[in-house]
Short mmCIF file of C-alpha atoms in Angstrom, two decimals:
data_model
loop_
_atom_site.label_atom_id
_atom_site.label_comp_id
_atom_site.label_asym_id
_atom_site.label_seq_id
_atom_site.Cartn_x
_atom_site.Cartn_y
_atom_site.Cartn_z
CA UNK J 1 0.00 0.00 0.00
CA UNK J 2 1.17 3.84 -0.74
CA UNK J 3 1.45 5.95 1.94
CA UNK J 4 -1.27 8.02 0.66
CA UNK J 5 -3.87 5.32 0.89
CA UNK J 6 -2.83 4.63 4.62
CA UNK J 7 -3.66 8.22 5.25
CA UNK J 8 -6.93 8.21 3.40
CA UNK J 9 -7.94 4.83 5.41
CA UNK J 10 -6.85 6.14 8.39
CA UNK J 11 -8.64 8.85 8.02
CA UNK J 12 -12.05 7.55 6.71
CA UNK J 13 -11.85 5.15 10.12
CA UNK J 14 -11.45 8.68 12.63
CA UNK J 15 -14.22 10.04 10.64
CA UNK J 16 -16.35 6.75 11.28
CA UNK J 17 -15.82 7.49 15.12
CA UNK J 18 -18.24 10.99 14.37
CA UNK J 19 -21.15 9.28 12.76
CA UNK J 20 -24.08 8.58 14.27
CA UNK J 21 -24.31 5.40 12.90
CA UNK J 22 -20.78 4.47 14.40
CA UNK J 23 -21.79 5.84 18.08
CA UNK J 24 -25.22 3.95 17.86
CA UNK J 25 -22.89 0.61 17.35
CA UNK J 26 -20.91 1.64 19.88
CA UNK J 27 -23.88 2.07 22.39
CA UNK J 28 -25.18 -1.23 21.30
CA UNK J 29 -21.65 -3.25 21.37
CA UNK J 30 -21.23 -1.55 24.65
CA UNK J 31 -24.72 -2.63 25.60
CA UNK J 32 -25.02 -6.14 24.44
CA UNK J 33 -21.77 -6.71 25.51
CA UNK J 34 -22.99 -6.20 29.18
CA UNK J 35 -26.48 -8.38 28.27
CA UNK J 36 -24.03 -10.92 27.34
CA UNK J 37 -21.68 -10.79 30.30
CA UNK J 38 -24.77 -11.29 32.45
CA UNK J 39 -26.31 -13.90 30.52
CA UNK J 40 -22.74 -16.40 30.59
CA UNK J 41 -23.02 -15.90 34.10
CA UNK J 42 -26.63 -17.23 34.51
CA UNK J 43 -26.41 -20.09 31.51
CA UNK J 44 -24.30 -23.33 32.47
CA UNK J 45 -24.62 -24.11 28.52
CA UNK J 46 -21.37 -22.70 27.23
CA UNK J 47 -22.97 -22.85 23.51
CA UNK J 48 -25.84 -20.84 24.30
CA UNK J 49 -23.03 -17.79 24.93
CA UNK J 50 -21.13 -18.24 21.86
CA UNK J 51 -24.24 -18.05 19.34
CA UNK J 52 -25.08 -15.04 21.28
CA UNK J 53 -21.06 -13.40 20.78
CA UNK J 54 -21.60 -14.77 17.01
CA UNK J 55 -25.17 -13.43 16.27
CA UNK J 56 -24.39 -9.66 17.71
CA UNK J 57 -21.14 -9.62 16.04
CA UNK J 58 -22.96 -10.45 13.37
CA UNK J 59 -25.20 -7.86 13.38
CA UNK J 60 -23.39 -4.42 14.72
CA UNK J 61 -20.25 -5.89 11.86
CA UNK J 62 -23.64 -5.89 9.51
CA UNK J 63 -24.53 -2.53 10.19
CA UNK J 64 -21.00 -0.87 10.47
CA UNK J 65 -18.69 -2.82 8.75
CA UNK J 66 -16.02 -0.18 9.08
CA UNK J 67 -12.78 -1.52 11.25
CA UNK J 68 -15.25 -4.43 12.22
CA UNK J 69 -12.32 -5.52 15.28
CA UNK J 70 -13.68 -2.68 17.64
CA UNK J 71 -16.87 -4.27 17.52
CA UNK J 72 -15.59 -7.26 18.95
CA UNK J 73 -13.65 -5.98 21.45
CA UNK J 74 -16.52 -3.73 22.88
CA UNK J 75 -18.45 -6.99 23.33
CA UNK J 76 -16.70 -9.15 24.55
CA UNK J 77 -15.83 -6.12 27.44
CA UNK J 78 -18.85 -6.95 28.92
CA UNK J 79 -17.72 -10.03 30.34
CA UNK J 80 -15.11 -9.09 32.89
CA UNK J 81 -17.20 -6.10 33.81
CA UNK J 82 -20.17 -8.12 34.61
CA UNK J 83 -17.97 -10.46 36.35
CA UNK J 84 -16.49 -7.54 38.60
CA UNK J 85 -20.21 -6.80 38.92
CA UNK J 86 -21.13 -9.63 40.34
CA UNK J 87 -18.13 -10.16 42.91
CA UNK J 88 -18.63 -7.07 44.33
CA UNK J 89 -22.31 -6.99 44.74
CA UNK J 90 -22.07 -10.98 45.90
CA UNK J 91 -25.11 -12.21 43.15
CA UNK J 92 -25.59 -16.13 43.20
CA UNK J 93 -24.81 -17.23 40.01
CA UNK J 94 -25.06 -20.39 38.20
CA UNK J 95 -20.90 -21.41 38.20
CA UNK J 96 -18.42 -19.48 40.55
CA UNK J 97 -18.32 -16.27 39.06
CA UNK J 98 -14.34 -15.62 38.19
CA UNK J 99 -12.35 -13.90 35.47
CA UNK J 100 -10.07 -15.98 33.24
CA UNK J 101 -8.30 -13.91 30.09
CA UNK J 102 -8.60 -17.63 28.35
CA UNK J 103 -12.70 -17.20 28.58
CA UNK J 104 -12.46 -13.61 26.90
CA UNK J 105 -9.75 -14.56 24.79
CA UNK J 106 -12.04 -17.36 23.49
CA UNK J 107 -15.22 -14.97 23.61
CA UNK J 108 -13.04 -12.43 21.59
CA UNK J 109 -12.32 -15.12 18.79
CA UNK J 110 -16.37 -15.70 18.54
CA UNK J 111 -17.00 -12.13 18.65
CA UNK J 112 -14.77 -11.34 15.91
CA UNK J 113 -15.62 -14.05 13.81
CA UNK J 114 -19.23 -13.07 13.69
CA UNK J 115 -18.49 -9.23 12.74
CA UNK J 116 -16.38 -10.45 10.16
CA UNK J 117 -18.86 -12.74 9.13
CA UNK J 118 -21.20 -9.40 9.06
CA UNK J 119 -18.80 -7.54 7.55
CA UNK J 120 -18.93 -10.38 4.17
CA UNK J 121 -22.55 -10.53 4.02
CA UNK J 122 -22.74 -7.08 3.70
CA UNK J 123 -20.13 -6.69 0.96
CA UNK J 124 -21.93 -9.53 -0.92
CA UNK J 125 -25.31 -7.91 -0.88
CA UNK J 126 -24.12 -4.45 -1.37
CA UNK J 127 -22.54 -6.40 -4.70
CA UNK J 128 -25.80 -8.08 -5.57
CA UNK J 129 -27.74 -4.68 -4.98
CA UNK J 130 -25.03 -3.01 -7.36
CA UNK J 131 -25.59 -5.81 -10.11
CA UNK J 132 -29.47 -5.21 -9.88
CA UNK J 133 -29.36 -1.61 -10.44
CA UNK J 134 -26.72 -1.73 -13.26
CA UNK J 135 -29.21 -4.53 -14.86
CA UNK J 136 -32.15 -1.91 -14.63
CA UNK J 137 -30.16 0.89 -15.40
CA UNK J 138 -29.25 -0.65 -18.80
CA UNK J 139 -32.57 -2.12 -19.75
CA UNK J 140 -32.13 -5.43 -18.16
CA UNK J 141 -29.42 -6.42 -20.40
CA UNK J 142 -25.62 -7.66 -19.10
CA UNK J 143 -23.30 -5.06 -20.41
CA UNK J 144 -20.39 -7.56 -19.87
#
């Protein structure tokens, strides 16, 4: 890559930060990620958890598919803080409530795997969508 197309991605990802759309994902990684946290600590049924991580990466990489790793790193935050939560406050909880970085790490790999995931599907109907219009736009006919 030039170093003028570093620049221009770099920049195009600070602008992201500013959009409303990107603070709305933020807000919902941030809050999902805590839903999620609370829910692995109430669940004994490990799998349950990890469609969860894949589904909402899934959908917040769907709907900003823009440097899709922040996505899965605010989720998965919600684990450690929920399990600080719930030391402090003394909850009951369905295991013993303690924080290992192999559980997040693992979390983490789920989380990113589903915005990524997100991130495709998008790209392949924003391709589809493209094809459509081009069809219409030239009478229906392939122009290749």
């Amino acid at each position: 890559m030039k170093p003028d197309q570093v620049n221009s991605i770099n920049q195009s990802i600070i602008a992201s930060w500013r959009s409303p759309r990107d603070l709305t994902c933020t807000a919902l990684a941030l809050v999902f990620g805590l839903a999620i946290g609370w829910l692995d600590l109430f669940v004994t049924e490990v799998m349950v958890t990890i469609l969860v991580l894949l589904a909402v990466g899934l959908l917040i990489g769907f709907l900003q598919p823009l440097a899709a790793w922040r996505w899965g790193v605010l989720i998965v935050v919600g684990q450690p803080i929920m399990v600080v939560v719930v030391n402090i406050t003394g909850l009951h909880t369905a295991e013993p409530a303690q924080l290992d970085i192999r559980i997040v790490l693992v979390a983490l790999v789920f989380t990113m795997l589903g915005s990524y995931i997100g991130v495709l599907l998008r790209n392949a109907l924003r391709g589809l969508t493209r094809r459509s219009r081009q069809k219409v736009k030239h009478g229906g006919f392939s122009t290749s």
